Coordinates of C-alpha atoms in Angstrom, one line a residue:
Chain A
X1 CA -36.1 -18.9 -55.1
X2 CA -34.7 -21.3 -52.6
X3 CA -32.5 -23.7 -54.4
X4 CA -31.6 -26.8 -52.5
X5 CA -27.9 -27.4 -52.5
X6 CA -26.1 -30.4 -51.3
X7 CA -23.8 -30.2 -48.4
X8 CA -20.6 -29.7 -50.3
X9 CA -21.7 -28.6 -53.8
X10 CA -24.1 -26.0 -55.2
X11 CA -26.3 -26.6 -58.2
X12 CA -23.8 -24.6 -60.2
X13 CA -21.2 -27.2 -59.3
X14 CA -19.1 -25.0 -57.1
X15 CA -17.4 -27.0 -54.4
X16 CA -18.0 -25.7 -50.9
X17 CA -15.8 -25.8 -47.9
X18 CA -17.6 -26.2 -44.5
X19 CA -17.9 -22.5 -43.8
X20 CA -18.1 -20.9 -47.2
X21 CA -20.3 -18.1 -48.2
X22 CA -21.2 -18.3 -51.9
X23 CA -23.2 -15.8 -53.9
X24 CA -24.1 -16.9 -57.4
X25 CA -25.2 -14.7 -60.3
X26 CA -26.3 -11.8 -58.0
X27 CA -28.1 -9.0 -59.6
X28 CA -29.3 -5.8 -57.8
X29 CA -31.4 -3.0 -59.2
X30 CA -32.1 0.2 -57.3
X31 CA -34.3 2.9 -58.6
X32 CA -34.2 1.4 -62.2
X33 CA -30.4 1.4 -62.0
X34 CA -28.5 -1.9 -62.2
X35 CA -25.9 -1.7 -59.5
X36 CA -24.4 -5.1 -60.3
X37 CA -25.3 -8.3 -62.2
X38 CA -23.9 -11.7 -62.8
X39 CA -21.8 -11.2 -59.7
X40 CA -20.3 -14.4 -58.2
X41 CA -18.6 -14.3 -54.8
X42 CA -17.0 -16.9 -52.7
X43 CA -15.6 -16.8 -49.2
X44 CA -14.1 -19.7 -47.2
X45 CA -13.1 -20.0 -43.6
X46 CA -10.0 -18.0 -42.7
X47 CA -10.5 -15.6 -45.7
X48 CA -11.6 -12.0 -46.2
X49 CA -13.9 -10.7 -48.9
X50 CA -13.2 -7.0 -49.4
X51 CA -15.8 -5.1 -51.4
X52 CA -14.4 -2.0 -53.2
X53 CA -16.2 0.6 -55.2
X54 CA -17.0 4.3 -55.5
X55 CA -19.7 5.9 -53.5
X56 CA -23.1 4.7 -54.7
X57 CA -21.6 1.7 -56.6
X58 CA -23.7 -0.7 -54.5
X59 CA -21.3 -1.8 -51.8
X60 CA -23.9 -1.4 -49.0
X61 CA -26.6 -3.1 -51.1
X62 CA -24.3 -6.1 -51.6
X63 CA -23.5 -6.2 -47.9
X64 CA -27.2 -6.1 -47.1
X65 CA -27.9 -8.9 -49.6
X66 CA -25.1 -11.0 -48.1
X67 CA -26.4 -10.4 -44.6
X68 CA -30.0 -11.4 -45.6
X69 CA -31.4 -8.0 -44.9
X70 CA -32.3 -7.7 -48.6
X71 CA -33.0 -10.1 -51.3
X72 CA -31.1 -10.0 -54.6
X73 CA -33.2 -9.3 -57.7
X74 CA -31.6 -12.4 -59.2
X75 CA -29.3 -15.0 -57.9
X76 CA -28.8 -16.8 -54.6
X77 CA -26.6 -16.5 -51.5
X78 CA -25.7 -19.8 -49.7
X79 CA -23.9 -20.3 -46.4
X80 CA -22.5 -23.8 -45.8
X81 CA -24.4 -24.9 -48.9
X82 CA -27.8 -23.7 -47.7
X83 CA -29.8 -20.8 -49.0
X84 CA -29.5 -18.0 -46.4
X85 CA -33.2 -17.1 -46.6
X86 CA -34.5 -20.6 -46.6
X87 CA -32.3 -21.5 -43.6
X88 CA -32.3 -18.0 -42.0
X89 CA -31.9 -19.1 -38.4
X90 CA -29.0 -21.3 -39.0
X91 CA -27.3 -18.5 -41.0
X92 CA -28.0 -15.8 -38.4
X93 CA -26.5 -18.0 -35.6
X94 CA -23.2 -17.8 -37.5
X95 CA -23.5 -14.1 -38.5
X96 CA -22.4 -10.9 -36.8
X97 CA -23.3 -7.8 -38.7
X98 CA -22.1 -4.2 -38.0
X99 CA -23.7 -1.9 -40.5
X100 CA -23.2 1.6 -41.5
X101 CA -25.2 2.8 -38.5
X102 CA -23.8 2.0 -35.1
X103 CA -27.0 0.6 -33.5
X104 CA -26.2 2.4 -30.3
X105 CA -28.7 3.8 -28.0
X106 CA -27.3 7.2 -26.9
X107 CA -29.5 7.3 -23.8
X108 CA -27.9 4.1 -22.5
X109 CA -24.5 3.8 -20.9
X110 CA -21.7 1.9 -22.7
X111 CA -22.1 -1.1 -20.5
X112 CA -25.9 -1.2 -21.0
X113 CA -25.4 -0.9 -24.8
X114 CA -23.0 -3.9 -24.7
X115 CA -25.3 -5.9 -22.4
X116 CA -28.3 -5.5 -24.7
X117 CA -26.1 -6.1 -27.9
X118 CA -24.9 -9.4 -26.4
X119 CA -28.4 -10.3 -25.4
X120 CA -29.5 -10.3 -29.0
X121 CA -26.8 -12.7 -30.0
X122 CA -27.6 -16.4 -29.7
X123 CA -24.0 -17.2 -29.0
X124 CA -22.4 -14.8 -26.7
X125 CA -18.8 -14.7 -25.5
X126 CA -18.2 -14.6 -21.8
X127 CA -15.9 -11.7 -22.3
X128 CA -15.9 -9.2 -19.4
X129 CA -17.3 -6.0 -20.7
X130 CA -14.7 -3.9 -18.8
X131 CA -11.9 -5.8 -20.5
X132 CA -13.4 -5.2 -23.9
X133 CA -13.9 -1.5 -23.2
X134 CA -10.3 -1.3 -21.9
X135 CA -9.0 -2.8 -25.1
X136 CA -11.0 -0.3 -27.2
X137 CA -9.9 2.6 -25.0
X138 CA -13.4 3.3 -23.7
X139 CA -13.2 2.1 -20.1
X140 CA -13.3 5.5 -18.5
X141 CA -16.7 6.2 -20.2
X142 CA -18.2 2.8 -19.2
X143 CA -21.0 4.1 -17.1
X144 CA -21.7 7.3 -19.0
X145 CA -24.4 7.7 -21.6
X146 CA -23.2 6.9 -25.1
X147 CA -24.4 10.5 -26.1
X148 CA -21.1 11.7 -24.6
X149 CA -19.0 9.8 -27.1
X150 CA -17.4 11.2 -30.2
X151 CA -18.3 9.6 -33.6
X152 CA -15.1 7.5 -33.5
X153 CA -15.8 6.3 -30.0
X154 CA -19.4 5.4 -31.0
X155 CA -17.9 3.4 -33.9
X156 CA -15.6 1.6 -31.4
X157 CA -18.6 0.9 -29.1
X158 CA -20.5 -0.6 -32.1
X159 CA -17.4 -2.7 -32.9
X160 CA -17.3 -4.0 -29.3
X161 CA -19.9 -6.5 -30.6
X162 CA -17.0 -8.3 -32.4
X163 CA -15.7 -9.2 -29.0
X164 CA -18.8 -9.9 -27.0
X165 CA -20.7 -12.0 -29.6
X166 CA -19.5 -15.2 -31.0
X167 CA -20.0 -15.7 -34.8
X168 CA -18.1 -17.4 -37.6
X169 CA -19.0 -14.9 -40.3
X170 CA -18.6 -11.1 -39.7
X171 CA -20.1 -8.7 -42.2
X172 CA -18.8 -5.2 -41.5
X173 CA -19.8 -2.1 -43.5
X174 CA -17.0 0.5 -43.4
X175 CA -15.8 -0.7 -39.9
X176 CA -12.8 1.7 -39.8
X177 CA -14.8 4.9 -40.6
X178 CA -14.2 7.7 -38.1
X179 CA -11.4 5.8 -36.3
X180 CA -8.0 7.2 -35.5
X181 CA -4.9 5.4 -36.5
X182 CA -4.4 3.7 -33.1
X183 CA -8.0 2.5 -33.0
X184 CA -7.7 1.2 -36.6
X185 CA -4.8 -0.8 -35.4
X186 CA -6.8 -2.3 -32.5
X187 CA -9.7 -3.2 -34.8
X188 CA -7.5 -4.7 -37.5
X189 CA -5.8 -6.8 -34.8
X190 CA -9.2 -8.0 -33.7
X191 CA -10.1 -8.8 -37.3
X192 CA -6.9 -10.6 -37.8
X193 CA -7.4 -12.8 -34.7
X194 CA -10.8 -13.7 -35.9
X195 CA -9.6 -14.8 -39.3
X196 CA -6.6 -16.7 -37.8
X197 CA -9.1 -18.6 -35.6
X198 CA -10.9 -19.8 -38.8
X199 CA -13.5 -17.1 -39.0
X200 CA -14.6 -15.3 -42.2
X201 CA -15.1 -11.7 -42.9
X202 CA -16.9 -9.6 -45.5
X203 CA -16.2 -5.9 -45.4
X204 CA -16.4 -2.7 -47.3
X205 CA -13.6 -0.2 -46.6
X206 CA -11.6 2.4 -48.4
X207 CA -8.6 1.4 -46.4
X208 CA -5.9 -0.8 -47.9
X209 CA -5.8 -4.1 -46.0
X210 CA -2.9 -6.4 -46.8
X211 CA -1.8 -9.4 -44.9
X212 CA 0.7 -11.8 -46.5
X213 CA -0.6 -14.8 -44.6
X214 CA -4.4 -14.2 -45.1
X215 CA -6.2 -14.6 -48.3
X216 CA -8.2 -11.5 -49.3
X217 CA -10.7 -11.9 -52.1
X218 CA -11.6 -8.5 -53.6
X219 CA -14.8 -7.6 -55.4
X220 CA -14.8 -4.3 -57.3
X221 CA -18.2 -2.8 -58.1
Chain B
X1 CA -19.9 -19.3 -24.7
X2 CA -23.4 -18.9 -23.3
X3 CA -26.6 -19.5 -25.2
X4 CA -29.5 -17.2 -24.2
X5 CA -33.1 -18.4 -24.2
X6 CA -35.8 -16.5 -26.1
X7 CA -37.5 -15.7 -22.9
X8 CA -34.2 -14.2 -21.5
X9 CA -33.8 -12.1 -24.6
X10 CA -37.5 -11.0 -24.5
X11 CA -36.9 -9.8 -20.9
X12 CA -33.7 -8.0 -21.9
X13 CA -35.3 -6.2 -24.8
X14 CA -38.4 -5.3 -22.6
X15 CA -36.0 -3.9 -19.9
X16 CA -34.1 -1.9 -22.5
X17 CA -37.3 -0.4 -24.0
X18 CA -38.6 0.5 -20.5
X19 CA -35.2 2.1 -19.6
X20 CA -35.2 4.1 -22.8
X21 CA -38.8 5.2 -22.3
X22 CA -38.1 6.3 -18.7
X23 CA -35.0 8.2 -19.8
X24 CA -37.0 9.9 -22.6
X25 CA -40.0 10.9 -20.6
X26 CA -41.0 13.8 -22.8
X27 CA -41.9 11.5 -25.7
X28 CA -44.1 9.5 -23.4
X29 CA -45.8 12.6 -22.0
X30 CA -46.8 14.1 -25.3
X31 CA -49.6 11.6 -26.2
X32 CA -50.8 11.6 -22.6
X33 CA -51.0 15.4 -22.5
X34 CA -52.8 15.4 -25.9
X35 CA -55.3 13.0 -24.4
X36 CA -55.9 15.2 -21.3
X37 CA -56.2 18.3 -23.5
X38 CA -58.7 16.8 -25.9
X39 CA -60.9 15.4 -23.1
X40 CA -60.7 18.8 -21.3
X41 CA -61.9 20.7 -24.4
X42 CA -65.4 19.1 -24.4
X43 CA -66.6 20.5 -21.0
X44 CA -65.2 23.9 -22.2
X45 CA -67.0 23.7 -25.4
X46 CA -70.3 22.2 -24.3
X47 CA -70.6 23.7 -20.8
X48 CA -70.5 22.2 -17.4
X49 CA -74.0 20.6 -17.3
X50 CA -73.5 17.1 -15.7
X51 CA -76.2 15.4 -17.7
X52 CA -74.8 16.5 -21.0
X53 CA -71.3 15.5 -20.1
X54 CA -72.4 12.2 -18.7
X55 CA -74.0 11.3 -22.0
X56 CA -70.9 12.0 -24.1
X57 CA -68.3 10.9 -21.5
X58 CA -67.6 7.4 -22.8
X59 CA -67.4 8.4 -26.4
X60 CA -65.2 11.4 -25.6
X61 CA -62.8 9.3 -23.6
X62 CA -62.6 6.5 -26.1
X63 CA -62.2 8.8 -29.2
X64 CA -59.5 10.8 -27.3
X65 CA -57.8 7.5 -26.3
X66 CA -57.8 6.3 -30.0
X67 CA -56.3 9.6 -31.2
X68 CA -53.6 9.7 -28.4
X69 CA -52.7 6.1 -29.0
X70 CA -52.2 6.7 -32.7
X71 CA -49.9 9.6 -31.8
X72 CA -47.8 7.4 -29.6
X73 CA -47.4 4.6 -32.2
X74 CA -44.8 6.5 -34.2
X75 CA -42.2 6.1 -31.4
X76 CA -42.4 2.3 -31.5
X77 CA -39.8 1.6 -34.2
X78 CA -38.6 5.1 -35.3
X79 CA -35.4 5.4 -33.2
X80 CA -34.5 1.8 -33.8
X81 CA -34.8 2.4 -37.6
X82 CA -32.8 5.5 -37.5
X83 CA -29.9 4.2 -35.3
X84 CA -29.6 0.8 -36.9
X85 CA -30.9 -1.2 -33.9
X86 CA -33.7 -2.6 -36.0
X87 CA -31.2 -4.3 -38.3
X88 CA -29.7 -5.9 -35.3
X89 CA -33.1 -7.1 -34.0
X90 CA -34.0 -8.6 -37.4
X91 CA -30.5 -10.2 -37.8
X92 CA -30.7 -11.8 -34.4
X93 CA -31.0 -15.5 -34.5
X94 CA -33.6 -15.2 -31.7
X95 CA -37.2 -15.4 -33.1
X96 CA -37.9 -11.9 -34.4
X97 CA -41.6 -12.3 -33.5
X98 CA -40.6 -12.6 -29.8
X99 CA -38.4 -9.5 -30.0
X100 CA -41.2 -7.6 -31.7
X101 CA -43.6 -8.7 -29.0
X102 CA -41.2 -7.3 -26.4
X103 CA -41.3 -3.9 -28.1
X104 CA -45.1 -4.0 -28.4
X105 CA -45.5 -4.9 -24.7
X106 CA -43.1 -2.1 -23.7
X107 CA -45.1 0.3 -25.9
X108 CA -48.3 -0.7 -24.1
X109 CA -46.7 -0.4 -20.7
X110 CA -45.3 3.1 -21.5
X111 CA -48.3 4.5 -23.4
X112 CA -51.4 2.3 -22.9
X113 CA -51.2 1.8 -19.2
X114 CA -50.8 5.6 -18.3
X115 CA -53.8 6.2 -20.7
X116 CA -56.0 3.9 -18.7
X117 CA -55.1 5.6 -15.4
X118 CA -55.8 9.0 -16.9
X119 CA -59.0 7.9 -18.5
X120 CA -60.4 6.6 -15.2
X121 CA -59.5 9.9 -13.5
X122 CA -61.1 12.0 -16.3
X123 CA -64.3 9.9 -16.3
X124 CA -64.9 11.2 -12.8
X125 CA -64.7 14.8 -14.1
X126 CA -67.1 14.0 -16.9
X127 CA -69.7 12.7 -14.4
X128 CA -69.5 9.1 -15.7
X129 CA -71.7 7.0 -13.2
X130 CA -69.7 4.8 -10.8
X131 CA -71.5 1.8 -12.2
X132 CA -69.6 2.4 -15.5
X133 CA -66.2 2.6 -14.0
X134 CA -65.4 -1.1 -14.0
X135 CA -66.8 -1.7 -17.5
X136 CA -64.7 1.3 -18.7
X137 CA -61.6 -0.2 -17.0
X138 CA -62.3 -3.6 -18.6
X139 CA -62.8 -2.2 -22.1
X140 CA -59.6 -0.1 -21.8
X141 CA -57.6 -3.1 -20.5
X142 CA -58.7 -5.1 -23.5
X143 CA -58.6 -2.3 -26.0
X144 CA -55.4 -0.5 -25.4
X145 CA -53.2 -3.6 -26.0
X146 CA -55.1 -4.0 -29.3
X147 CA -54.1 -0.4 -30.2
X148 CA -50.5 -1.3 -29.7
X149 CA -50.7 -4.7 -31.5
X150 CA -52.6 -3.6 -34.6
X151 CA -50.7 -0.3 -34.5
X152 CA -47.4 -2.2 -34.6
X153 CA -48.2 -3.5 -38.1
X154 CA -49.0 -0.1 -39.5
X155 CA -46.0 1.5 -37.8
X156 CA -43.7 -1.2 -39.2
X157 CA -45.1 -0.5 -42.7
X158 CA -44.5 3.2 -42.4
X159 CA -41.3 3.5 -40.4
X160 CA -38.8 5.7 -42.0
X161 CA -41.2 7.0 -44.7
X162 CA -41.4 10.7 -45.3
X163 CA -44.8 11.8 -44.1
X164 CA -45.2 8.5 -42.5
X165 CA -47.1 10.0 -39.5
X166 CA -50.1 11.1 -41.5
X167 CA -50.1 7.8 -43.5
X168 CA -50.0 5.9 -40.2
X169 CA -53.0 7.7 -38.9
X170 CA -54.9 7.1 -42.1
X171 CA -54.0 3.4 -42.0
X172 CA -54.7 2.8 -38.4
X173 CA -57.8 4.8 -37.5
X174 CA -60.2 2.8 -39.7
X175 CA -58.9 -0.4 -38.1
X176 CA -59.7 0.9 -34.6
X177 CA -63.4 1.6 -35.5
X178 CA -64.8 -1.9 -34.6
X179 CA -62.9 -1.6 -31.3
X180 CA -64.4 1.8 -30.6
X181 CA -67.9 0.7 -31.5
X182 CA -67.9 -2.3 -29.1
X183 CA -66.0 -0.6 -26.3
X184 CA -68.4 2.4 -26.2
X185 CA -71.4 0.1 -26.6
X186 CA -70.2 -2.0 -23.6
X187 CA -69.9 1.0 -21.3
X188 CA -73.2 2.5 -22.4
X189 CA -74.9 -0.8 -21.8
X190 CA -73.4 -0.9 -18.3
X191 CA -74.8 2.7 -17.6
X192 CA -78.2 1.4 -18.6
X193 CA -77.9 -1.7 -16.5
X194 CA -77.7 -4.1 -19.5
X195 CA -75.3 -7.0 -19.9
X196 CA -71.9 -6.2 -21.4
X197 CA -70.8 -9.8 -21.9
X198 CA -71.2 -9.9 -25.7
X199 CA -69.0 -6.8 -26.1
X200 CA -66.4 -8.0 -23.8
X201 CA -66.3 -11.4 -25.5
X202 CA -65.8 -9.6 -28.8
X203 CA -63.0 -7.4 -27.5
X204 CA -61.3 -10.4 -25.9
X205 CA -61.5 -12.3 -29.2
X206 CA -60.1 -9.3 -31.0
X207 CA -57.2 -9.2 -28.5
X208 CA -56.5 -12.9 -28.9
X209 CA -56.6 -12.6 -32.7
X210 CA -54.2 -9.6 -32.6
X211 CA -51.9 -11.4 -30.2
X212 CA -51.8 -14.3 -32.5
X213 CA -51.4 -12.7 -35.9
X214 CA -49.8 -9.2 -35.5
X215 CA -46.3 -10.3 -34.4
X216 CA -45.9 -12.2 -37.7
X217 CA -47.4 -9.3 -39.7
X218 CA -45.2 -6.8 -37.9
X219 CA -42.0 -8.8 -38.4
X220 CA -42.8 -9.3 -42.1
X221 CA -43.5 -5.6 -42.5
X222 CA -40.3 -4.6 -40.9
X223 CA -38.3 -7.0 -43.1
X224 CA -40.0 -5.4 -46.2
X225 CA -39.1 -1.9 -44.9
X226 CA -35.5 -2.8 -44.3
X227 CA -35.0 -4.7 -47.6

């Protein structure tokens, strides 16, 4: 279903900005239940796409489709005008995904987890791990196994990828889950800095995010 | 910003898998203990007559190795599937086939290599002639990586499935049969003083084929399971 799209315009005629994520006529069926159909989404550089919906409404399915982990039953997702499955490597170079699971190895220390997470990224920031852990309030646990962390601390460790990997598009599934108020503030600051630097973000969250100077597109399922 | 090469990422993932394996020794020991127990049961059941044990030694060691190997396959992708690491691996811009190969190599180093050492030790207790030791080593060196490579495809197809362990065994054991036939035949030929070249060539060809094709099949299977 790869539809070739020109650099700045999709076949449907939607004009694309250089870093835009466009989903057209997306349809997703799970267990004979239509989660969503005819769904169009669009995200430009410096914008946020927030996906709302009740539990089981298909938020995570949409996130997985947008991240290329799953294919839509109908429709197409393009990044910079190219189908994300046909040009997977190009897309993945620009993508950072933090899913519902933390992707943390509890038998490894925090520093080891960060080291291996950064290794998987093609573009890695030369951030010093200790600085990142200090910012997230995890420095004192740096050399301990991640099994010692609480669920909120594990979530913060998962989100440390935002700082050690370099990507234009972040896709985050419930990033603020399990975080206390001060940690939420730290993470939203990180998100804000990313958007201000011209990055894009797709996220699902039950939290209210409002910034006057940042455009937030909302999709309700 | 630094750009890591595929080889560097392969080494990193291999190191991570070995670290995790060594910190989770019990998972590694279970298939090895199973192998030791199965092989030990035959002298107990058949009696200690050297001639009888010598005749069945090769078959016993290889069948036990096949069964122990199929037990260890389950751990190849299970924890990565459960904790979300598999998503990160498949969403890495690094070639997924290379990353999958690192995991398969780690699996072989952690389960196949100890099996070879144990098999050689146990062959002594089963009165396998010394002339058969090198052929046994050669077949195990060629055969155990094939276990891991072919097994990775079946494991990828069944990871996260309820009752996946039994399904995995049913999928994988028939695929190991040609390997079993040629490996046992090679060692038996060596005992009788015959050439084992044909069998070793076949096993080598099978290893090359598995090395060439299974990384793609495993990656595709993992993508299907995660989609």
